[in-house]
Short mmCIF file of C-alpha atoms in Angstrom, two decimals:
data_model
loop_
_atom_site.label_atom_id
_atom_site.label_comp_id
_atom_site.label_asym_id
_atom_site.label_seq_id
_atom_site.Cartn_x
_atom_site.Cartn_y
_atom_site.Cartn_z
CA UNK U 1 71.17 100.49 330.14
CA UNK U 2 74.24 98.02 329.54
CA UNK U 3 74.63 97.85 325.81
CA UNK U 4 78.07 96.93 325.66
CA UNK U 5 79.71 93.64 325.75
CA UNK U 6 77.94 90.26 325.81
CA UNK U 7 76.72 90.31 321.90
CA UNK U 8 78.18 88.91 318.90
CA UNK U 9 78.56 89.19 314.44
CA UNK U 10 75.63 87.11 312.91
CA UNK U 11 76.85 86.21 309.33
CA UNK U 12 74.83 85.99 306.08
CA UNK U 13 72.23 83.42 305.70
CA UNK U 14 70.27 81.98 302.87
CA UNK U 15 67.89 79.16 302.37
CA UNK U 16 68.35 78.20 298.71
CA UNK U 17 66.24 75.81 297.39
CA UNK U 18 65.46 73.88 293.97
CA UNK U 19 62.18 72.98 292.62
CA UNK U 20 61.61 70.66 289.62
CA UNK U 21 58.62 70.27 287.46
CA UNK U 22 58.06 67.95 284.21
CA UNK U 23 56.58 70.23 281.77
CA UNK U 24 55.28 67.69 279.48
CA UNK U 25 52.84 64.99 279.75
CA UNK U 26 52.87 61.44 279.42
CA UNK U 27 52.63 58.88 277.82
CA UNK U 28 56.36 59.09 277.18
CA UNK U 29 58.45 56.99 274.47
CA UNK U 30 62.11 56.27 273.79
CA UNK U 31 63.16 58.87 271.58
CA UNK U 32 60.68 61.79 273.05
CA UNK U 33 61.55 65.15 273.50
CA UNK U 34 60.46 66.62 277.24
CA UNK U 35 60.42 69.88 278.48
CA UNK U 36 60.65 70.42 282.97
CA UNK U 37 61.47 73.44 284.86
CA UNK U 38 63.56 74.34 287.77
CA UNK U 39 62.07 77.35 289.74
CA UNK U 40 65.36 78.05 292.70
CA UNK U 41 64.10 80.17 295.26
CA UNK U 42 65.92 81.96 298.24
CA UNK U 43 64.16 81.62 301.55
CA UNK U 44 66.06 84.41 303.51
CA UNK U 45 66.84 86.18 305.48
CA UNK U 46 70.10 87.09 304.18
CA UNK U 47 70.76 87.15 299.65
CA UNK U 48 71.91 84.28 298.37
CA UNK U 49 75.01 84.56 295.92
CA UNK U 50 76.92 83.09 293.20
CA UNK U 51 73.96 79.92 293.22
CA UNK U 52 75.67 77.10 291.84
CA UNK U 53 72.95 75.38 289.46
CA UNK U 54 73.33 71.70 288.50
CA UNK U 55 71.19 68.75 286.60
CA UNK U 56 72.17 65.28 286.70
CA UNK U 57 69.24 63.75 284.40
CA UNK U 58 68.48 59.68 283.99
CA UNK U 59 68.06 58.14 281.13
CA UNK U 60 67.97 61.67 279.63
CA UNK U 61 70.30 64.18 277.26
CA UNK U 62 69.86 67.77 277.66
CA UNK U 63 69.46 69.44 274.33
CA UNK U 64 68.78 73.09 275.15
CA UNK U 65 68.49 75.49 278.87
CA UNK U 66 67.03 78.52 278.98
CA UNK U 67 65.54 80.83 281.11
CA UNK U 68 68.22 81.99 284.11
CA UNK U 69 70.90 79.56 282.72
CA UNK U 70 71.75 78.37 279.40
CA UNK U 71 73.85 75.65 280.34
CA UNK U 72 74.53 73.21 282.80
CA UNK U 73 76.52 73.33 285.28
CA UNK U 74 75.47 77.43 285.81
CA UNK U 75 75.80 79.90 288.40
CA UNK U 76 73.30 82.68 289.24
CA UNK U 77 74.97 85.35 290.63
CA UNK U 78 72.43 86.38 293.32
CA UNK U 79 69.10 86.27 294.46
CA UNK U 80 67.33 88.42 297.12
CA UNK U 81 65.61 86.66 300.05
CA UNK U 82 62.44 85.78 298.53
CA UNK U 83 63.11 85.78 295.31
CA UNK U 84 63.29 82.99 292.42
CA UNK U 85 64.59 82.30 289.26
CA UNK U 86 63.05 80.23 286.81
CA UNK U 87 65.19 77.70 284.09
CA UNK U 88 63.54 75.56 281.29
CA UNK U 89 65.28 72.64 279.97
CA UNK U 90 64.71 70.62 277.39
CA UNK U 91 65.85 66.89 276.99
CA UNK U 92 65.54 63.58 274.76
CA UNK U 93 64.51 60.55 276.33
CA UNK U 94 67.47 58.45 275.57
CA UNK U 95 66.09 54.97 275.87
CA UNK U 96 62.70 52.77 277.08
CA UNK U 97 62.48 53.13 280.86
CA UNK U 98 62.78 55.33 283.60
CA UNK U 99 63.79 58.99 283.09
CA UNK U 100 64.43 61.62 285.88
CA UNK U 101 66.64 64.33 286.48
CA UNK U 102 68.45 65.59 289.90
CA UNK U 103 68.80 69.14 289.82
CA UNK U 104 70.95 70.84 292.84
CA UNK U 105 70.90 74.69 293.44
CA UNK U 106 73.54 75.93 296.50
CA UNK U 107 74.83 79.34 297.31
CA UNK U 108 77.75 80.68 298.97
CA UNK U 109 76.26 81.44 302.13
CA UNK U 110 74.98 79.14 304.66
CA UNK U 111 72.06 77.74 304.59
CA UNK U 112 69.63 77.02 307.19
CA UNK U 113 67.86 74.29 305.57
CA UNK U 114 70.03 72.35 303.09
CA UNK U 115 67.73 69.36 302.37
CA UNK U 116 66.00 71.68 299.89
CA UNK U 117 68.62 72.15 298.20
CA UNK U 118 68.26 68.97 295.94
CA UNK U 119 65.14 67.73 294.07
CA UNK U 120 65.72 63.99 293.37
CA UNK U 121 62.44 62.18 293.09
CA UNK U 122 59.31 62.54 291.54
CA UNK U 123 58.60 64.54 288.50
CA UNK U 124 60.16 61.85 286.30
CA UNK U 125 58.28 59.18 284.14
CA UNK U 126 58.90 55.44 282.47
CA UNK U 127 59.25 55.94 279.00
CA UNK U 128 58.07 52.78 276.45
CA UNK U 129 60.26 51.39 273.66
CA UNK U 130 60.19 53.68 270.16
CA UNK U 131 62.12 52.57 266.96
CA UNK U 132 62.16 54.86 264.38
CA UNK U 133 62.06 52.61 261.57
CA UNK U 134 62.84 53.45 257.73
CA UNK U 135 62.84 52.34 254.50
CA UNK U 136 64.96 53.66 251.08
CA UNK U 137 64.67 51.89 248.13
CA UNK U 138 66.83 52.77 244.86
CA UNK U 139 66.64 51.45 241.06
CA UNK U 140 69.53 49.90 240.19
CA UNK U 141 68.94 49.39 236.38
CA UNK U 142 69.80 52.16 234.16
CA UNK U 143 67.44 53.22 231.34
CA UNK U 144 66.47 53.34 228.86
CA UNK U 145 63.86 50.72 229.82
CA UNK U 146 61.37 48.33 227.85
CA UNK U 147 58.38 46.15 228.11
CA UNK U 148 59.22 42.61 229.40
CA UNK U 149 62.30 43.80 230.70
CA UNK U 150 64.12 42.40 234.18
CA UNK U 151 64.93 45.47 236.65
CA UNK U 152 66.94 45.43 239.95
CA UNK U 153 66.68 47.64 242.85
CA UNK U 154 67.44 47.65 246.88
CA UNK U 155 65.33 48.50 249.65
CA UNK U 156 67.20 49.11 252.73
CA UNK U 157 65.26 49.50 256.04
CA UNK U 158 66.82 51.12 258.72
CA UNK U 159 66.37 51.74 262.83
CA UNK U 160 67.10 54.90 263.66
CA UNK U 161 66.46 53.87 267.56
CA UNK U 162 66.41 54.81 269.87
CA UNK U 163 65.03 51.25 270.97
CA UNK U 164 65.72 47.80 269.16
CA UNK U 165 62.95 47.64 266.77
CA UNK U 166 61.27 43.96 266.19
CA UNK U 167 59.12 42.31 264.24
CA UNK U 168 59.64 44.53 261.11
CA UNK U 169 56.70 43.90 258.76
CA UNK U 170 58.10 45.01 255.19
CA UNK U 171 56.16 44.89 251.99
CA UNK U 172 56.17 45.81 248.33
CA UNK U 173 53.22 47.43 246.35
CA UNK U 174 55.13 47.40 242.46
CA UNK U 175 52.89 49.30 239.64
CA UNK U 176 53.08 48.11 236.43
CA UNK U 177 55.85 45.20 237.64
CA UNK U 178 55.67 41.66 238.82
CA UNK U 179 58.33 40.93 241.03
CA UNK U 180 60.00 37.61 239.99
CA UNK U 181 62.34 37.45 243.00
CA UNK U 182 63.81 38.75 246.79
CA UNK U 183 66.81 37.91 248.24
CA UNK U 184 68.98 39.21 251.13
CA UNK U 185 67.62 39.95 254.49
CA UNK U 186 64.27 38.64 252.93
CA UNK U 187 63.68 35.38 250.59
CA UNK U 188 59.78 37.02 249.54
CA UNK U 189 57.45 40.12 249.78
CA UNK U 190 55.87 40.52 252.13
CA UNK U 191 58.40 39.64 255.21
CA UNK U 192 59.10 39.94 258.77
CA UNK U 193 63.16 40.98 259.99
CA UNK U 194 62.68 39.40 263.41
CA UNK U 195 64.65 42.64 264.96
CA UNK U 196 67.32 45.49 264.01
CA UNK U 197 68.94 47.15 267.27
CA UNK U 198 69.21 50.69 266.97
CA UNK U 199 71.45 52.25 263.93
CA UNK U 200 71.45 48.75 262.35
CA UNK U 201 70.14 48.15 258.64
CA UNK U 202 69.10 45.51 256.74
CA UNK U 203 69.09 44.91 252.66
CA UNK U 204 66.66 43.52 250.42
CA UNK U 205 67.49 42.58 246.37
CA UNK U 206 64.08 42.57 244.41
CA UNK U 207 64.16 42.07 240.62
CA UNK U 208 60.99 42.63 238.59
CA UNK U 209 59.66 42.12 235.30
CA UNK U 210 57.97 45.42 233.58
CA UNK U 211 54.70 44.53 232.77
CA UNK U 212 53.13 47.43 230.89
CA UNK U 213 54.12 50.72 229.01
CA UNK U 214 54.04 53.85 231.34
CA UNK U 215 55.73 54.45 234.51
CA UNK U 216 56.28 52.18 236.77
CA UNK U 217 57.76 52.53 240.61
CA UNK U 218 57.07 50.59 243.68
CA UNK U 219 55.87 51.77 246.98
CA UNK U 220 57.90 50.35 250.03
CA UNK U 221 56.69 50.23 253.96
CA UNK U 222 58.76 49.27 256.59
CA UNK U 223 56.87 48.52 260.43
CA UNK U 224 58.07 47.60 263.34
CA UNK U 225 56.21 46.32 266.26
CA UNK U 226 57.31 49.35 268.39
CA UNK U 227 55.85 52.88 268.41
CA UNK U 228 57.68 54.82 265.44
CA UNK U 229 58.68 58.94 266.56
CA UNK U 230 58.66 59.44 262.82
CA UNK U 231 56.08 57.95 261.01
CA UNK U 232 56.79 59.51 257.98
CA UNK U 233 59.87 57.68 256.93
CA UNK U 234 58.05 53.99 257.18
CA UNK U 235 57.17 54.26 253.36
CA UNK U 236 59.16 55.36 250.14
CA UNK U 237 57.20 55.76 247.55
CA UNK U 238 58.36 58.28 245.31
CA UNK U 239 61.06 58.82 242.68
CA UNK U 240 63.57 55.51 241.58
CA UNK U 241 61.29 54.34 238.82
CA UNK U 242 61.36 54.58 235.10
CA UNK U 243 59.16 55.07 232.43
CA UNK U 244 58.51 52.80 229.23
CA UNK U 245 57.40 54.42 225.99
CA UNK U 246 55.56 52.85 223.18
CA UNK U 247 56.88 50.92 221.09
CA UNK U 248 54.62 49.46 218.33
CA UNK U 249 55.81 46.85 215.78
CA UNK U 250 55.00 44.06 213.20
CA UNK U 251 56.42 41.47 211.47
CA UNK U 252 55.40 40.03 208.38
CA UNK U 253 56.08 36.16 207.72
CA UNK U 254 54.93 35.61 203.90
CA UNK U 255 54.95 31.89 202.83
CA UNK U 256 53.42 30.08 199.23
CA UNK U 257 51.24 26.88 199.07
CA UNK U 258 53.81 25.49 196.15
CA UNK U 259 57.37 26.58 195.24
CA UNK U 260 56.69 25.98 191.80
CA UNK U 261 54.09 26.57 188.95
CA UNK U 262 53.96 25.27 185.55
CA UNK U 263 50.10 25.74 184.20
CA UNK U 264 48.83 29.30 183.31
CA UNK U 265 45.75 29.52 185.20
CA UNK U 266 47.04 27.86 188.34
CA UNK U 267 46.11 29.48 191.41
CA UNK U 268 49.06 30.01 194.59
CA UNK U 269 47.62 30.46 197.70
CA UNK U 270 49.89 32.63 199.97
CA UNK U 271 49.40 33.17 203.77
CA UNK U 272 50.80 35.90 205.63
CA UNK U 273 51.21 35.37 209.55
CA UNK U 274 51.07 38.89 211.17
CA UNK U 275 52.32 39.13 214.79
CA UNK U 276 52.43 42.25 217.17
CA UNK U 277 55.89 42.48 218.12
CA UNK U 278 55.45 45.93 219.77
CA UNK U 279 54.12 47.02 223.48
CA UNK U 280 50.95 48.54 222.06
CA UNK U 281 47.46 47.83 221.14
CA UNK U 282 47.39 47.74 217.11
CA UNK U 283 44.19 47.88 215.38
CA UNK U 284 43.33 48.36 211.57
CA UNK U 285 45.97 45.77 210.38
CA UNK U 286 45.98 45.59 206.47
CA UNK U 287 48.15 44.04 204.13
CA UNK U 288 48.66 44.96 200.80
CA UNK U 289 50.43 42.96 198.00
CA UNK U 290 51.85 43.82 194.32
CA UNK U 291 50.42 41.12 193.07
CA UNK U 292 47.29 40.56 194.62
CA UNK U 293 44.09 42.63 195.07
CA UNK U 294 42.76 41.15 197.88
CA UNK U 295 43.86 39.88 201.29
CA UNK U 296 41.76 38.82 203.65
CA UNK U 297 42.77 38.31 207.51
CA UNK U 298 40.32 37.32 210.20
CA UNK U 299 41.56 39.99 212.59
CA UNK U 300 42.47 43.39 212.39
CA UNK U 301 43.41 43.93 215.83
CA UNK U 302 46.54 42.64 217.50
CA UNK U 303 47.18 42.72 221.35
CA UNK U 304 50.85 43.13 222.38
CA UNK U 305 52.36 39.24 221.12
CA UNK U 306 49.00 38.23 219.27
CA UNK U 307 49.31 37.63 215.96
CA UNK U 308 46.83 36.33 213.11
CA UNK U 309 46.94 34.62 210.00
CA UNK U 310 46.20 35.84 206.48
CA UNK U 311 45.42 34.76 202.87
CA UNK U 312 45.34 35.66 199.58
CA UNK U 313 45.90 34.07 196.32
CA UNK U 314 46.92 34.94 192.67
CA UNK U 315 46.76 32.66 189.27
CA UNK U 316 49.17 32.25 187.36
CA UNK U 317 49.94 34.17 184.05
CA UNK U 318 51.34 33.10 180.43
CA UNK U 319 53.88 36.22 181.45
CA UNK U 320 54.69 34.55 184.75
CA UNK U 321 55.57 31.67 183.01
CA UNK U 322 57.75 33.67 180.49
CA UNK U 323 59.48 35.60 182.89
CA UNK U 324 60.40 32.26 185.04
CA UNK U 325 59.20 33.22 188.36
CA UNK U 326 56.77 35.23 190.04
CA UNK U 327 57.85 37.76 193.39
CA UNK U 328 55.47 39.73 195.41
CA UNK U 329 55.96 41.98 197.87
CA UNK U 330 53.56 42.38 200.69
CA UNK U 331 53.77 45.39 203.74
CA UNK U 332 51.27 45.58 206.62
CA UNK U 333 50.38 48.51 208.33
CA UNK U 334 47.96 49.57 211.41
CA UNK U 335 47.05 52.34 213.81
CA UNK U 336 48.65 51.47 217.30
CA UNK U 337 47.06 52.82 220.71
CA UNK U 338 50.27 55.37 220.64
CA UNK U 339 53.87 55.95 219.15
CA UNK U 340 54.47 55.46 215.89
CA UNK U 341 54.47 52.60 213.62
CA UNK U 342 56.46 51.45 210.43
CA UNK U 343 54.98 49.18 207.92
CA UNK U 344 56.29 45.53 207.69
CA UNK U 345 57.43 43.99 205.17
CA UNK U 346 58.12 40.63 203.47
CA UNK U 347 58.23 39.33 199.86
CA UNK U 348 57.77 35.44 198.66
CA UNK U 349 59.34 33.82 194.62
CA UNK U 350 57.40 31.18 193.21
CA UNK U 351 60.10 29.84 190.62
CA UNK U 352 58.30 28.71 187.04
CA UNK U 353 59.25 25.21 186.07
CA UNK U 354 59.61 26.01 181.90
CA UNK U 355 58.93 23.58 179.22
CA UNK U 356 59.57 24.97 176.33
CA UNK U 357 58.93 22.14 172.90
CA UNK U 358 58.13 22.27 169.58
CA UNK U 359 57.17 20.01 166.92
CA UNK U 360 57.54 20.32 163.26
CA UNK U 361 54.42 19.19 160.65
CA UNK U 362 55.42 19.07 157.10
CA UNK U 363 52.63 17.94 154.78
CA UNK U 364 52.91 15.68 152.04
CA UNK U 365 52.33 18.48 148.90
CA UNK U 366 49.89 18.83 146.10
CA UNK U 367 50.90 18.17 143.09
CA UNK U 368 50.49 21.04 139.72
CA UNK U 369 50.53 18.15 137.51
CA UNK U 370 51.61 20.70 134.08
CA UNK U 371 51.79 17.77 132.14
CA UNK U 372 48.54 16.23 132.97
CA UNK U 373 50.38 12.65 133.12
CA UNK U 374 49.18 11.89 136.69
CA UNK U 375 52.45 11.59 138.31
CA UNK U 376 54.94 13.70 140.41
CA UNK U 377 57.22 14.16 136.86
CA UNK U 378 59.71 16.66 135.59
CA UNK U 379 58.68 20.36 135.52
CA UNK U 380 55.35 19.90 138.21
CA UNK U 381 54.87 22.26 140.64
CA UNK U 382 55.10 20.90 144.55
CA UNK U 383 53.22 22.56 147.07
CA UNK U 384 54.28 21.90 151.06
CA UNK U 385 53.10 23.40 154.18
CA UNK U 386 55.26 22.88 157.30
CA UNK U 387 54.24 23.53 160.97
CA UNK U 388 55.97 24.75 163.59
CA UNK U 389 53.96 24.28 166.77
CA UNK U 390 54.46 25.41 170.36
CA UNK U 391 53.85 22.14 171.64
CA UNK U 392 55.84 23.64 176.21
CA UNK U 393 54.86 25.83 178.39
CA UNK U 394 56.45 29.16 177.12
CA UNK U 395 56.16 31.92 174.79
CA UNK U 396 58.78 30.76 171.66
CA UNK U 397 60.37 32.90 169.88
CA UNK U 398 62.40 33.91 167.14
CA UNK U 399 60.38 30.48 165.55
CA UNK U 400 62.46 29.89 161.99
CA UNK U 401 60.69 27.44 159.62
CA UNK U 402 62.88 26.49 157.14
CA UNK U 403 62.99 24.02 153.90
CA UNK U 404 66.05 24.59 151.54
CA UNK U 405 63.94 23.07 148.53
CA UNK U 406 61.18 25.20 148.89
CA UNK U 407 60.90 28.56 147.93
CA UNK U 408 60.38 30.77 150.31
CA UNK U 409 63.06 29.04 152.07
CA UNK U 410 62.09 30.26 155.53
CA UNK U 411 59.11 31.96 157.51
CA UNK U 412 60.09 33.69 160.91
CA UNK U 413 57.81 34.32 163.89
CA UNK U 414 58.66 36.64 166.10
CA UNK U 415 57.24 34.80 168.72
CA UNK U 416 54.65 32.38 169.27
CA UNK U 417 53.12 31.15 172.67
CA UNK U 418 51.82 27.50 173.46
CA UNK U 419 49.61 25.46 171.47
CA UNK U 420 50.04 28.59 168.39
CA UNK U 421 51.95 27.77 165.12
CA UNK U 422 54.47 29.36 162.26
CA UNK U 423 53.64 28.17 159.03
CA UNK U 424 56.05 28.21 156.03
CA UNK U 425 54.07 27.23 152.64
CA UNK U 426 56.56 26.77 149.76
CA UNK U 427 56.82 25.55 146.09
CA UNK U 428 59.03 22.93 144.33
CA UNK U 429 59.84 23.10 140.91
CA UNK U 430 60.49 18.89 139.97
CA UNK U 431 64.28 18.80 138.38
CA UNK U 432 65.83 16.40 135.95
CA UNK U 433 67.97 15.47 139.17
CA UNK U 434 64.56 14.59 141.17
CA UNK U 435 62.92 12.47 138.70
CA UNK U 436 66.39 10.61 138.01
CA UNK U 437 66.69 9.84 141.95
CA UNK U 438 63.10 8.47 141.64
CA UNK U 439 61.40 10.55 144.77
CA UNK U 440 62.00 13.62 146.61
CA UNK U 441 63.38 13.74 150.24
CA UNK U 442 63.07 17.05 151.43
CA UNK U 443 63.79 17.85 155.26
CA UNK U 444 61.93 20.68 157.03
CA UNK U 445 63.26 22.37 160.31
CA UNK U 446 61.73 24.65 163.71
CA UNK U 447 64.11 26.16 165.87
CA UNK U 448 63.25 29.28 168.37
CA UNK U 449 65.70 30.66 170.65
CA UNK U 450 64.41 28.14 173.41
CA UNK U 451 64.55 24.87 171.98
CA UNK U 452 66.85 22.94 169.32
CA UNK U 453 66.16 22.30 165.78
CA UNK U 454 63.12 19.91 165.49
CA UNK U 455 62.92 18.35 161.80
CA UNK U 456 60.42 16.25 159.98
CA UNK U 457 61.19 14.87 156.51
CA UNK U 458 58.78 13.90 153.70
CA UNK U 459 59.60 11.90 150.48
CA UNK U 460 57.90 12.09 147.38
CA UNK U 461 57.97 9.74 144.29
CA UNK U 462 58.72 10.83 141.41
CA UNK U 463 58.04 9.51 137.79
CA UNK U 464 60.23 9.55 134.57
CA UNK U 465 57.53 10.46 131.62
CA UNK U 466 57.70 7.46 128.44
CA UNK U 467 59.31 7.74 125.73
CA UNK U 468 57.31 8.23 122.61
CA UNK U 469 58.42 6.21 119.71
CA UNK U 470 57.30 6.50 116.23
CA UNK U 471 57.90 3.39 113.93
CA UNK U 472 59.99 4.59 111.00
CA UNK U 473 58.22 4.62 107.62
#
């Protein structure tokens, strides 16, 4: 036996090596998140210790490692010969293209075999282009809003990336709006941005006309030409409206066929142009009128801005005529689709044009001839009747008749309307004084509170009686 001498110290030994695997399958995209494993495994003989772990990944950013590291760079403290340890990573495709990852697992003894000790090819993949794409849009225009009314808001489309996004197809589906222009990164809806690169934006103006009562919003898509990671953000279509309530209203435009009157009996036509001034449907439109009974209009229901005209007519009164003018006052009312609606209103003054006349009649009188001598002579008895007659347009009044020879003097009529009369019939005793002037000239006079003294004179011939002589005896 010779065991001495001639031998030698073997030291440790350990054939670490590194295996990588790409979890996930294709197809892959720009912006895609990938899961891949590294299994390290010690060969033997000896235990491999304090493993230094390492990933250098292409086109890739680690997000999380778990398993027998949580990060990278990592150390395992040992591993027995044939044993592994397994590590998951997860990573983001950065861009379009190739991704890999080189992942490198050594230990501190030596190693037999060291070109396992790296896994650089294979297990990677080619990743296409993928924008994420988006869209916001926000109202500008405060409330409170109305019918007709101009509104302004953005819509700002944005890549996210990763890739540059192209060909951006955006459009514009408005309810209860009509857009009336688009300016900025687009001149009309729809419109194509030709490209955004990643974490660029683009803005859009839109103004719009409201159109009916209710909400209204619009519903805004942004596309681009590339696959999108998050489809959902491509279309905003809730929230930054507004909401128009109803608003019903009518005017009331009265108008007469003649300014004036001056007949009793003559008839004024009046039209009334009714016009739906509101945002609602108005039905049951009636107009009603102080003066007259009956208006007729052709249509009782008014769309929003419609309107209609109506007529009616009233004839003039002896009282109208009196009173110097005529107003009436005319409303219109209906029952709109919703909200609630105040009558209209609108009056109209016909202005009387007034003639007020009179004319005076005095008669020539009959004659109580007391002395039976057939003339107007001393002592006979006169009898006159004067007229007063309404000869305008009005109601006279306070009508004096008046004759200072006569007795009565005066008759008063309280009033007295056109084409009616006051009479005054009065007596004349025949004076001394009358016969000596040879006639009579008595003056009789109308006056009312409307007109001036009208007169009319008559003149009556008187006679002086003989004398009667005797012959003297």
């Amino acid at each position: 036996t010779d065991n001495t001498g001639n031998g030698g110290t073997a030291n440790p030994s350990a054939d670490v090596s590194v295996n990588k695997t790409l979890v996930t399958a294709g197809p892959y995209l720009a912006g895609q998140s990938i899961s891949y494993s590294l299994v390290v495994t010690n060969n033997g003989p000896s235990t491999a210790t304090a493993i230094n772990v390492s990933d250098t990944p292409t086109n890739l950013s680690i997000t999380s490692v778990t398993g027998a590291c949580t990060a990278f760079p990592c150390t395992i403290p040992s591993l027995t010969s044939g044993s592994t340890a397994t590590i998951t990573v997860n990573a983001t495709i950065i861009a379009a293209g190739a991704f890999d990852n080189s992942a490198t697992a050594t230990g501190a003894e030596n190693d037999p075999v060291p070109a396992n000790n790296t896994d650089n090819t294979g297990n990677g993949g080619n990743a296409s282009p993928s924008a994420d794409v988006a869209i916001n849009k926000t109202l500008l225009t405060a409330g409170p809003f109305t019918l007709g009314q101009v509104i302004n808001y953005t819509l700002v489309v944005s890549n996210n990336g990763p890739s540059t996004a192209t060909a951006i197809n955006v459009t514009d589906t408005p309810t209860n709006l009509a857009i009336t222009s688009v300016t900025g990164a687009c001149a009309a809806l729809p419109c194509t941005i030709a490209s955004l690169t990643s974490g660029s934006s683009a803005t859009l103006n839109v103004a719009a006309t409201i159109t009916a009562v209710g909400a209204f919003n619009n519903s805004a898509t942004a596309t681009g030409a590339e696959s999108d990671p998050v489809p959902a953000n491509n279309t905003d279509n809730t929230g930054n409206g507004g909401f128009v309530g109803p608003s019903p209203s009518l005017t009331l435009a009265k108008s007469a066929s003649t300014p004036t009157y001056n007949t009793v009996g003559q008839v004024v036509n009046y039209s009334y142009v009714v016009t739906n001034t509101g945002n609602v449907l108005i039905s049951g439109i009636a107009i009603t009128d102080d003066k007259i009974p009956t208006v007729t209009c052709p249509v009782t229901t008014l769309a929003p801005n419609a309107g209609t005209t109506c007529t009616g007519s009233y004839t003039i009164t002896l009282a109208d005529l009196n009173a110097g003018s005529v107003t009436n006052n005319a409303s219109v009312n209906g029952t709109p689709t919703a909200g609630s609606l105040s009558p209209a209103t609108d009056s109209e003054t016909v202005t009387a044009v007034q003639s007020p006349s009179m004319t005076v009649d005095k008669s020539n009188p009959t004659n109580a001839d007391n002395d039976a001598s057939g003339t107007v002579s001393i002592n006979d008895v006169l009898t006159y009747v004067v007229t007063a007659t309404n000869s305008g347009n009005i109601t006279l009044t306070n009508v004096v008749v008046s004759d200072p020879q006569l007795t009565p003097t005066s008759n008063t009529c309280a009033s007295v309307v056109p084409g009616a009369t006051c009479v005054l019939t009065g007596t004349h005793l025949v004076t001394l004084a009358d016969v000596t002037a040879g006639s009579i000239v008595n003056t009789a006079t109308g006056d009312s509170d409307q007109t001036a003294p009208v007169t009319d004179t008559v003149t009556t011939p008187t006679a002086a009686l003989a004398i009667v002589a005797n012959d003297d005896t």
